[in-house]
JSON list of C-alpha atoms in Angstrom, two decimals:
[
{"chain": "A", "resi": 627, "resn": "UNK", "atom": "CA", "xyz": [-18.09, 38.14, -61.09]},
{"chain": "A", "resi": 628, "resn": "UNK", "atom": "CA", "xyz": [-14.73, 36.90, -59.27]},
{"chain": "A", "resi": 629, "resn": "UNK", "atom": "CA", "xyz": [-14.54, 36.40, -55.79]},
{"chain": "A", "resi": 630, "resn": "UNK", "atom": "CA", "xyz": [-11.75, 35.49, -53.75]},
{"chain": "A", "resi": 631, "resn": "UNK", "atom": "CA", "xyz": [-11.98, 33.40, -50.46]},
{"chain": "A", "resi": 632, "resn": "UNK", "atom": "CA", "xyz": [-8.93, 33.68, -48.48]},
{"chain": "A", "resi": 633, "resn": "UNK", "atom": "CA", "xyz": [-8.42, 31.70, -45.65]},
{"chain": "A", "resi": 634, "resn": "UNK", "atom": "CA", "xyz": [-6.17, 32.39, -42.94]},
{"chain": "A", "resi": 635, "resn": "UNK", "atom": "CA", "xyz": [-6.60, 29.35, -41.09]},
{"chain": "A", "resi": 636, "resn": "UNK", "atom": "CA", "xyz": [-3.77, 26.84, -40.22]},
{"chain": "A", "resi": 637, "resn": "UNK", "atom": "CA", "xyz": [-6.19, 23.98, -39.17]},
{"chain": "A", "resi": 638, "resn": "UNK", "atom": "CA", "xyz": [-7.84, 21.99, -41.65]},
{"chain": "A", "resi": 639, "resn": "UNK", "atom": "CA", "xyz": [-11.62, 21.22, -41.64]},
{"chain": "A", "resi": 640, "resn": "UNK", "atom": "CA", "xyz": [-12.01, 23.98, -38.61]},
{"chain": "A", "resi": 641, "resn": "UNK", "atom": "CA", "xyz": [-14.64, 26.82, -37.48]},
{"chain": "A", "resi": 642, "resn": "UNK", "atom": "CA", "xyz": [-13.03, 28.89, -40.15]},
{"chain": "A", "resi": 643, "resn": "UNK", "atom": "CA", "xyz": [-13.51, 26.50, -42.71]},
{"chain": "A", "resi": 644, "resn": "UNK", "atom": "CA", "xyz": [-16.30, 25.70, -42.06]},
{"chain": "A", "resi": 645, "resn": "UNK", "atom": "CA", "xyz": [-18.11, 29.15, -41.92]},
{"chain": "A", "resi": 646, "resn": "UNK", "atom": "CA", "xyz": [-16.31, 29.79, -45.23]},
{"chain": "A", "resi": 647, "resn": "UNK", "atom": "CA", "xyz": [-17.54, 26.98, -46.52]},
{"chain": "A", "resi": 648, "resn": "UNK", "atom": "CA", "xyz": [-21.21, 27.92, -45.94]},
{"chain": "A", "resi": 649, "resn": "UNK", "atom": "CA", "xyz": [-20.42, 31.29, -47.40]},
{"chain": "A", "resi": 650, "resn": "UNK", "atom": "CA", "xyz": [-19.12, 29.83, -50.51]},
{"chain": "A", "resi": 651, "resn": "UNK", "atom": "CA", "xyz": [-22.29, 27.56, -50.42]},
{"chain": "A", "resi": 652, "resn": "UNK", "atom": "CA", "xyz": [-24.55, 31.19, -50.74]},
{"chain": "A", "resi": 653, "resn": "UNK", "atom": "CA", "xyz": [-22.36, 32.36, -53.55]},
{"chain": "A", "resi": 654, "resn": "UNK", "atom": "CA", "xyz": [-23.03, 28.76, -55.59]},
{"chain": "A", "resi": 655, "resn": "UNK", "atom": "CA", "xyz": [-26.69, 28.94, -54.59]},
{"chain": "A", "resi": 656, "resn": "UNK", "atom": "CA", "xyz": [-26.69, 32.15, -56.45]},
{"chain": "A", "resi": 657, "resn": "UNK", "atom": "CA", "xyz": [-25.02, 30.49, -59.85]},
{"chain": "A", "resi": 658, "resn": "UNK", "atom": "CA", "xyz": [-21.50, 32.27, -58.98]},
{"chain": "A", "resi": 659, "resn": "UNK", "atom": "CA", "xyz": [-18.17, 30.30, -58.13]},
{"chain": "A", "resi": 660, "resn": "UNK", "atom": "CA", "xyz": [-15.47, 31.17, -55.70]},
{"chain": "A", "resi": 661, "resn": "UNK", "atom": "CA", "xyz": [-11.61, 30.69, -55.82]},
{"chain": "A", "resi": 662, "resn": "UNK", "atom": "CA", "xyz": [-10.57, 29.73, -52.28]},
{"chain": "A", "resi": 663, "resn": "UNK", "atom": "CA", "xyz": [-6.97, 29.89, -51.43]},
{"chain": "A", "resi": 664, "resn": "UNK", "atom": "CA", "xyz": [-5.78, 28.49, -48.48]},
{"chain": "A", "resi": 665, "resn": "UNK", "atom": "CA", "xyz": [-3.15, 30.61, -46.95]},
{"chain": "A", "resi": 666, "resn": "UNK", "atom": "CA", "xyz": [-1.14, 28.48, -44.89]},
{"chain": "A", "resi": 667, "resn": "UNK", "atom": "CA", "xyz": [-0.39, 26.12, -47.83]},
{"chain": "A", "resi": 668, "resn": "UNK", "atom": "CA", "xyz": [1.56, 28.90, -49.76]},
{"chain": "A", "resi": 669, "resn": "UNK", "atom": "CA", "xyz": [4.94, 29.36, -49.07]},
{"chain": "A", "resi": 670, "resn": "UNK", "atom": "CA", "xyz": [4.76, 33.35, -48.48]},
{"chain": "A", "resi": 671, "resn": "UNK", "atom": "CA", "xyz": [7.84, 35.02, -47.06]},
{"chain": "A", "resi": 672, "resn": "UNK", "atom": "CA", "xyz": [7.72, 37.58, -44.14]},
{"chain": "A", "resi": 673, "resn": "UNK", "atom": "CA", "xyz": [8.41, 41.41, -45.20]},
{"chain": "A", "resi": 674, "resn": "UNK", "atom": "CA", "xyz": [11.23, 42.60, -44.68]},
{"chain": "A", "resi": 675, "resn": "UNK", "atom": "CA", "xyz": [10.77, 46.67, -45.17]},
{"chain": "A", "resi": 676, "resn": "UNK", "atom": "CA", "xyz": [13.33, 46.68, -47.83]},
{"chain": "A", "resi": 677, "resn": "UNK", "atom": "CA", "xyz": [11.73, 49.48, -49.66]},
{"chain": "A", "resi": 678, "resn": "UNK", "atom": "CA", "xyz": [12.27, 48.03, -52.85]},
{"chain": "A", "resi": 679, "resn": "UNK", "atom": "CA", "xyz": [7.95, 47.70, -53.38]},
{"chain": "A", "resi": 680, "resn": "UNK", "atom": "CA", "xyz": [8.16, 51.41, -52.67]},
{"chain": "A", "resi": 681, "resn": "UNK", "atom": "CA", "xyz": [9.90, 52.63, -56.07]},
{"chain": "A", "resi": 682, "resn": "UNK", "atom": "CA", "xyz": [9.68, 49.22, -57.90]},
{"chain": "A", "resi": 683, "resn": "UNK", "atom": "CA", "xyz": [6.15, 48.66, -57.38]},
{"chain": "A", "resi": 684, "resn": "UNK", "atom": "CA", "xyz": [7.42, 44.74, -56.89]},
{"chain": "A", "resi": 685, "resn": "UNK", "atom": "CA", "xyz": [8.65, 42.45, -54.27]},
{"chain": "A", "resi": 686, "resn": "UNK", "atom": "CA", "xyz": [12.35, 41.21, -54.07]},
{"chain": "A", "resi": 687, "resn": "UNK", "atom": "CA", "xyz": [10.43, 37.96, -52.99]},
{"chain": "A", "resi": 688, "resn": "UNK", "atom": "CA", "xyz": [9.21, 35.80, -55.92]},
{"chain": "A", "resi": 689, "resn": "UNK", "atom": "CA", "xyz": [7.07, 32.61, -54.16]},
{"chain": "A", "resi": 690, "resn": "UNK", "atom": "CA", "xyz": [3.70, 32.47, -53.67]},
{"chain": "A", "resi": 691, "resn": "UNK", "atom": "CA", "xyz": [2.71, 35.53, -53.31]},
{"chain": "A", "resi": 692, "resn": "UNK", "atom": "CA", "xyz": [3.31, 36.58, -56.77]},
{"chain": "A", "resi": 693, "resn": "UNK", "atom": "CA", "xyz": [0.72, 35.29, -58.31]},
{"chain": "A", "resi": 694, "resn": "UNK", "atom": "CA", "xyz": [-1.60, 36.47, -55.98]},
{"chain": "A", "resi": 695, "resn": "UNK", "atom": "CA", "xyz": [-1.37, 40.01, -56.56]},
{"chain": "A", "resi": 696, "resn": "UNK", "atom": "CA", "xyz": [-2.74, 39.10, -60.32]},
{"chain": "A", "resi": 697, "resn": "UNK", "atom": "CA", "xyz": [-5.62, 37.78, -58.40]},
{"chain": "A", "resi": 698, "resn": "UNK", "atom": "CA", "xyz": [-6.31, 40.50, -56.28]},
{"chain": "A", "resi": 699, "resn": "UNK", "atom": "CA", "xyz": [-6.19, 42.41, -59.14]},
{"chain": "A", "resi": 700, "resn": "UNK", "atom": "CA", "xyz": [-9.17, 40.66, -60.99]},
{"chain": "A", "resi": 701, "resn": "UNK", "atom": "CA", "xyz": [-11.16, 40.56, -57.95]},
{"chain": "A", "resi": 702, "resn": "UNK", "atom": "CA", "xyz": [-14.22, 42.45, -57.57]},
{"chain": "A", "resi": 703, "resn": "UNK", "atom": "CA", "xyz": [-15.04, 40.61, -54.02]},
{"chain": "A", "resi": 704, "resn": "UNK", "atom": "CA", "xyz": [-12.86, 39.14, -50.93]},
{"chain": "A", "resi": 705, "resn": "UNK", "atom": "CA", "xyz": [-13.82, 37.12, -48.19]},
{"chain": "A", "resi": 706, "resn": "UNK", "atom": "CA", "xyz": [-10.90, 37.03, -45.79]},
{"chain": "A", "resi": 707, "resn": "UNK", "atom": "CA", "xyz": [-11.00, 34.44, -43.05]},
{"chain": "A", "resi": 708, "resn": "UNK", "atom": "CA", "xyz": [-9.01, 33.79, -40.23]},
{"chain": "A", "resi": 709, "resn": "UNK", "atom": "CA", "xyz": [-9.46, 32.66, -36.45]},
{"chain": "A", "resi": 710, "resn": "UNK", "atom": "CA", "xyz": [-8.60, 34.81, -33.55]},
{"chain": "A", "resi": 711, "resn": "UNK", "atom": "CA", "xyz": [-5.02, 34.19, -32.24]},
{"chain": "A", "resi": 712, "resn": "UNK", "atom": "CA", "xyz": [-4.11, 36.53, -29.51]},
{"chain": "A", "resi": 713, "resn": "UNK", "atom": "CA", "xyz": [-6.55, 39.16, -30.34]},
{"chain": "A", "resi": 714, "resn": "UNK", "atom": "CA", "xyz": [-5.37, 38.93, -33.96]},
{"chain": "A", "resi": 715, "resn": "UNK", "atom": "CA", "xyz": [-5.01, 37.23, -37.46]},
{"chain": "A", "resi": 716, "resn": "UNK", "atom": "CA", "xyz": [-3.07, 34.09, -37.50]},
{"chain": "A", "resi": 717, "resn": "UNK", "atom": "CA", "xyz": [0.60, 34.43, -38.75]},
{"chain": "A", "resi": 718, "resn": "UNK", "atom": "CA", "xyz": [-0.02, 32.85, -42.44]},
{"chain": "A", "resi": 719, "resn": "UNK", "atom": "CA", "xyz": [-2.78, 35.77, -42.66]},
{"chain": "A", "resi": 720, "resn": "UNK", "atom": "CA", "xyz": [-0.09, 38.23, -41.10]},
{"chain": "A", "resi": 721, "resn": "UNK", "atom": "CA", "xyz": [2.48, 37.14, -43.40]},
{"chain": "A", "resi": 722, "resn": "UNK", "atom": "CA", "xyz": [0.01, 37.78, -46.54]},
{"chain": "A", "resi": 723, "resn": "UNK", "atom": "CA", "xyz": [-0.86, 40.69, -45.14]},
{"chain": "A", "resi": 724, "resn": "UNK", "atom": "CA", "xyz": [1.96, 42.53, -44.75]},
{"chain": "A", "resi": 725, "resn": "UNK", "atom": "CA", "xyz": [3.09, 41.44, -48.29]},
{"chain": "A", "resi": 726, "resn": "UNK", "atom": "CA", "xyz": [0.32, 43.42, -49.29]},
{"chain": "A", "resi": 727, "resn": "UNK", "atom": "CA", "xyz": [2.52, 46.29, -48.70]},
{"chain": "A", "resi": 728, "resn": "UNK", "atom": "CA", "xyz": [3.31, 46.40, -52.52]},
{"chain": "A", "resi": 729, "resn": "UNK", "atom": "CA", "xyz": [0.07, 46.94, -52.96]},
{"chain": "A", "resi": 730, "resn": "UNK", "atom": "CA", "xyz": [-0.20, 50.01, -50.66]},
{"chain": "A", "resi": 731, "resn": "UNK", "atom": "CA", "xyz": [2.92, 51.22, -52.67]},
{"chain": "A", "resi": 732, "resn": "UNK", "atom": "CA", "xyz": [1.61, 51.37, -55.73]},
{"chain": "A", "resi": 733, "resn": "UNK", "atom": "CA", "xyz": [-1.81, 53.05, -54.37]},
{"chain": "A", "resi": 734, "resn": "UNK", "atom": "CA", "xyz": [-0.39, 55.61, -52.52]},
{"chain": "A", "resi": 735, "resn": "UNK", "atom": "CA", "xyz": [3.12, 56.39, -53.06]},
{"chain": "A", "resi": 736, "resn": "UNK", "atom": "CA", "xyz": [3.24, 55.39, -56.93]},
{"chain": "A", "resi": 737, "resn": "UNK", "atom": "CA", "xyz": [0.10, 56.28, -57.57]},
{"chain": "A", "resi": 738, "resn": "UNK", "atom": "CA", "xyz": [-1.79, 53.45, -59.40]},
{"chain": "A", "resi": 739, "resn": "UNK", "atom": "CA", "xyz": [-5.30, 54.50, -58.36]},
{"chain": "A", "resi": 740, "resn": "UNK", "atom": "CA", "xyz": [-7.89, 53.01, -61.08]},
{"chain": "A", "resi": 741, "resn": "UNK", "atom": "CA", "xyz": [-10.96, 54.58, -60.37]},
{"chain": "A", "resi": 742, "resn": "UNK", "atom": "CA", "xyz": [-13.18, 52.14, -61.87]},
{"chain": "A", "resi": 743, "resn": "UNK", "atom": "CA", "xyz": [-12.81, 50.03, -58.61]},
{"chain": "A", "resi": 744, "resn": "UNK", "atom": "CA", "xyz": [-15.39, 51.83, -57.31]},
{"chain": "A", "resi": 745, "resn": "UNK", "atom": "CA", "xyz": [-17.65, 48.68, -56.52]},
{"chain": "A", "resi": 746, "resn": "UNK", "atom": "CA", "xyz": [-14.91, 46.35, -55.23]},
{"chain": "A", "resi": 747, "resn": "UNK", "atom": "CA", "xyz": [-15.86, 45.11, -51.84]},
{"chain": "A", "resi": 748, "resn": "UNK", "atom": "CA", "xyz": [-14.18, 42.94, -48.93]},
{"chain": "A", "resi": 749, "resn": "UNK", "atom": "CA", "xyz": [-15.69, 41.08, -46.30]},
{"chain": "A", "resi": 750, "resn": "UNK", "atom": "CA", "xyz": [-13.93, 39.81, -43.06]},
{"chain": "A", "resi": 751, "resn": "UNK", "atom": "CA", "xyz": [-14.61, 36.19, -41.17]},
{"chain": "A", "resi": 752, "resn": "UNK", "atom": "CA", "xyz": [-13.19, 35.67, -38.10]},
{"chain": "A", "resi": 753, "resn": "UNK", "atom": "CA", "xyz": [-13.89, 33.25, -35.19]},
{"chain": "A", "resi": 754, "resn": "UNK", "atom": "CA", "xyz": [-12.87, 33.04, -31.38]},
{"chain": "A", "resi": 755, "resn": "UNK", "atom": "CA", "xyz": [-12.65, 30.80, -28.54]},
{"chain": "A", "resi": 756, "resn": "UNK", "atom": "CA", "xyz": [-13.33, 33.90, -25.99]},
{"chain": "A", "resi": 757, "resn": "UNK", "atom": "CA", "xyz": [-16.58, 36.01, -26.25]},
{"chain": "A", "resi": 758, "resn": "UNK", "atom": "CA", "xyz": [-14.79, 39.27, -24.84]},
{"chain": "A", "resi": 759, "resn": "UNK", "atom": "CA", "xyz": [-16.37, 42.37, -26.27]},
{"chain": "A", "resi": 760, "resn": "UNK", "atom": "CA", "xyz": [-13.00, 43.63, -28.21]},
{"chain": "A", "resi": 761, "resn": "UNK", "atom": "CA", "xyz": [-11.71, 40.00, -29.10]},
{"chain": "A", "resi": 762, "resn": "UNK", "atom": "CA", "xyz": [-12.32, 41.14, -32.84]},
{"chain": "A", "resi": 763, "resn": "UNK", "atom": "CA", "xyz": [-11.06, 44.43, -32.75]},
{"chain": "A", "resi": 764, "resn": "UNK", "atom": "CA", "xyz": [-7.19, 43.77, -33.35]},
{"chain": "A", "resi": 765, "resn": "UNK", "atom": "CA", "xyz": [-7.95, 41.44, -36.59]},
{"chain": "A", "resi": 766, "resn": "UNK", "atom": "CA", "xyz": [-10.87, 43.96, -37.79]},
{"chain": "A", "resi": 767, "resn": "UNK", "atom": "CA", "xyz": [-8.29, 47.37, -38.01]},
{"chain": "A", "resi": 768, "resn": "UNK", "atom": "CA", "xyz": [-5.53, 44.74, -39.91]},
{"chain": "A", "resi": 769, "resn": "UNK", "atom": "CA", "xyz": [-8.20, 43.59, -42.38]},
{"chain": "A", "resi": 770, "resn": "UNK", "atom": "CA", "xyz": [-9.34, 46.97, -42.49]},
{"chain": "A", "resi": 771, "resn": "UNK", "atom": "CA", "xyz": [-6.49, 48.35, -43.74]},
{"chain": "A", "resi": 772, "resn": "UNK", "atom": "CA", "xyz": [-5.58, 45.62, -45.59]},
{"chain": "A", "resi": 773, "resn": "UNK", "atom": "CA", "xyz": [-8.71, 45.79, -47.78]},
{"chain": "A", "resi": 774, "resn": "UNK", "atom": "CA", "xyz": [-7.52, 49.58, -48.32]},
{"chain": "A", "resi": 775, "resn": "UNK", "atom": "CA", "xyz": [-4.24, 48.41, -49.42]},
{"chain": "A", "resi": 776, "resn": "UNK", "atom": "CA", "xyz": [-6.10, 46.03, -51.71]},
{"chain": "A", "resi": 777, "resn": "UNK", "atom": "CA", "xyz": [-8.83, 48.87, -53.25]},
{"chain": "A", "resi": 778, "resn": "UNK", "atom": "CA", "xyz": [-11.90, 47.08, -51.88]},
{"chain": "A", "resi": 779, "resn": "UNK", "atom": "CA", "xyz": [-13.99, 48.82, -49.61]},
{"chain": "A", "resi": 780, "resn": "UNK", "atom": "CA", "xyz": [-14.29, 46.74, -46.48]},
{"chain": "A", "resi": 781, "resn": "UNK", "atom": "CA", "xyz": [-18.16, 45.97, -46.69]},
{"chain": "A", "resi": 782, "resn": "UNK", "atom": "CA", "xyz": [-19.43, 43.70, -44.18]},
{"chain": "A", "resi": 783, "resn": "UNK", "atom": "CA", "xyz": [-18.03, 40.90, -41.95]},
{"chain": "A", "resi": 784, "resn": "UNK", "atom": "CA", "xyz": [-19.15, 37.87, -39.82]},
{"chain": "A", "resi": 785, "resn": "UNK", "atom": "CA", "xyz": [-17.93, 37.22, -35.90]},
{"chain": "A", "resi": 786, "resn": "UNK", "atom": "CA", "xyz": [-18.53, 33.92, -34.44]},
{"chain": "A", "resi": 787, "resn": "UNK", "atom": "CA", "xyz": [-17.07, 34.23, -30.76]},
{"chain": "A", "resi": 788, "resn": "UNK", "atom": "CA", "xyz": [-16.96, 31.61, -28.45]},
{"chain": "A", "resi": 789, "resn": "UNK", "atom": "CA", "xyz": [-15.93, 28.48, -30.34]},
{"chain": "A", "resi": 790, "resn": "UNK", "atom": "CA", "xyz": [-12.76, 26.76, -29.33]},
{"chain": "A", "resi": 791, "resn": "UNK", "atom": "CA", "xyz": [-12.56, 23.02, -30.02]},
{"chain": "A", "resi": 792, "resn": "UNK", "atom": "CA", "xyz": [-12.19, 22.04, -33.62]},
{"chain": "A", "resi": 793, "resn": "UNK", "atom": "CA", "xyz": [-15.31, 21.90, -35.47]},
{"chain": "A", "resi": 794, "resn": "UNK", "atom": "CA", "xyz": [-17.47, 23.40, -32.76]},
{"chain": "A", "resi": 795, "resn": "UNK", "atom": "CA", "xyz": [-19.00, 26.11, -34.90]},
{"chain": "A", "resi": 796, "resn": "UNK", "atom": "CA", "xyz": [-21.16, 23.38, -36.62]},
{"chain": "A", "resi": 797, "resn": "UNK", "atom": "CA", "xyz": [-23.18, 23.53, -33.35]},
{"chain": "A", "resi": 798, "resn": "UNK", "atom": "CA", "xyz": [-23.85, 26.78, -34.40]},
{"chain": "A", "resi": 799, "resn": "UNK", "atom": "CA", "xyz": [-26.86, 26.91, -36.30]},
{"chain": "A", "resi": 800, "resn": "UNK", "atom": "CA", "xyz": [-27.66, 30.61, -36.73]},
{"chain": "A", "resi": 801, "resn": "UNK", "atom": "CA", "xyz": [-23.98, 31.52, -37.94]},
{"chain": "A", "resi": 802, "resn": "UNK", "atom": "CA", "xyz": [-24.09, 29.08, -40.34]},
{"chain": "A", "resi": 803, "resn": "UNK", "atom": "CA", "xyz": [-27.23, 30.05, -42.13]},
{"chain": "A", "resi": 804, "resn": "UNK", "atom": "CA", "xyz": [-26.09, 33.92, -41.52]},
{"chain": "A", "resi": 805, "resn": "UNK", "atom": "CA", "xyz": [-23.08, 32.61, -43.20]},
{"chain": "A", "resi": 806, "resn": "UNK", "atom": "CA", "xyz": [-25.07, 31.49, -46.28]},
{"chain": "A", "resi": 807, "resn": "UNK", "atom": "CA", "xyz": [-26.71, 34.05, -46.26]},
{"chain": "A", "resi": 808, "resn": "UNK", "atom": "CA", "xyz": [-23.37, 36.14, -46.26]},
{"chain": "A", "resi": 809, "resn": "UNK", "atom": "CA", "xyz": [-22.60, 34.35, -49.38]},
{"chain": "A", "resi": 810, "resn": "UNK", "atom": "CA", "xyz": [-26.17, 35.38, -50.94]},
{"chain": "A", "resi": 811, "resn": "UNK", "atom": "CA", "xyz": [-25.48, 38.88, -50.13]},
{"chain": "A", "resi": 812, "resn": "UNK", "atom": "CA", "xyz": [-22.29, 39.30, -51.40]},
{"chain": "A", "resi": 813, "resn": "UNK", "atom": "CA", "xyz": [-23.96, 38.18, -54.80]},
{"chain": "A", "resi": 814, "resn": "UNK", "atom": "CA", "xyz": [-26.70, 40.56, -54.51]},
{"chain": "A", "resi": 815, "resn": "UNK", "atom": "CA", "xyz": [-24.58, 43.72, -54.07]},
{"chain": "A", "resi": 816, "resn": "UNK", "atom": "CA", "xyz": [-23.00, 42.67, -57.22]},
{"chain": "A", "resi": 817, "resn": "UNK", "atom": "CA", "xyz": [-26.01, 42.36, -59.13]},
{"chain": "A", "resi": 818, "resn": "UNK", "atom": "CA", "xyz": [-27.22, 45.88, -57.96]},
{"chain": "A", "resi": 819, "resn": "UNK", "atom": "CA", "xyz": [-23.69, 47.35, -58.73]},
{"chain": "A", "resi": 820, "resn": "UNK", "atom": "CA", "xyz": [-24.19, 45.59, -62.49]},
{"chain": "A", "resi": 821, "resn": "UNK", "atom": "CA", "xyz": [-27.76, 47.38, -62.49]},
{"chain": "A", "resi": 822, "resn": "UNK", "atom": "CA", "xyz": [-26.52, 50.74, -62.26]}
]
């Protein structure tokens, strides 16, 4: 199974990092590996809306996003993590998502739909300083539509409100255990899919 963990947090060893580490630990416990990609370390040019991908299926920019298209295409599972910035994902996460317009164009405009992708699943992980009831709504909608463009089904989420200072999530033992369990669940779902 090919699992990608996409980390949209620009803060090293922050709360998003710690949660994603625990998910990865659960994946490892099942005997699988995951490729962890930190989007903040990549040079991803913002989408300019030029429309080139709508006819050619390729982006005009050849940067660190370019190899990610193949990684997404080869993946069975994606875990997408981002802290909440102003009720949305980070700038680094959004640059990546906007460049998924290439994948949206291939799927919806150019008809490159592959039916064998029925069991590709995506999971959202997000941490927020505030604890308001709608704090994750904007990010959830954005990530859900990004998964659709990537040809993944939005299949679960782990949301952690009310953690602000760096590393504060380490004190939320229930959430850390929930993260491990999500990693295990990702693998269990894969085994169930392969058994059918």
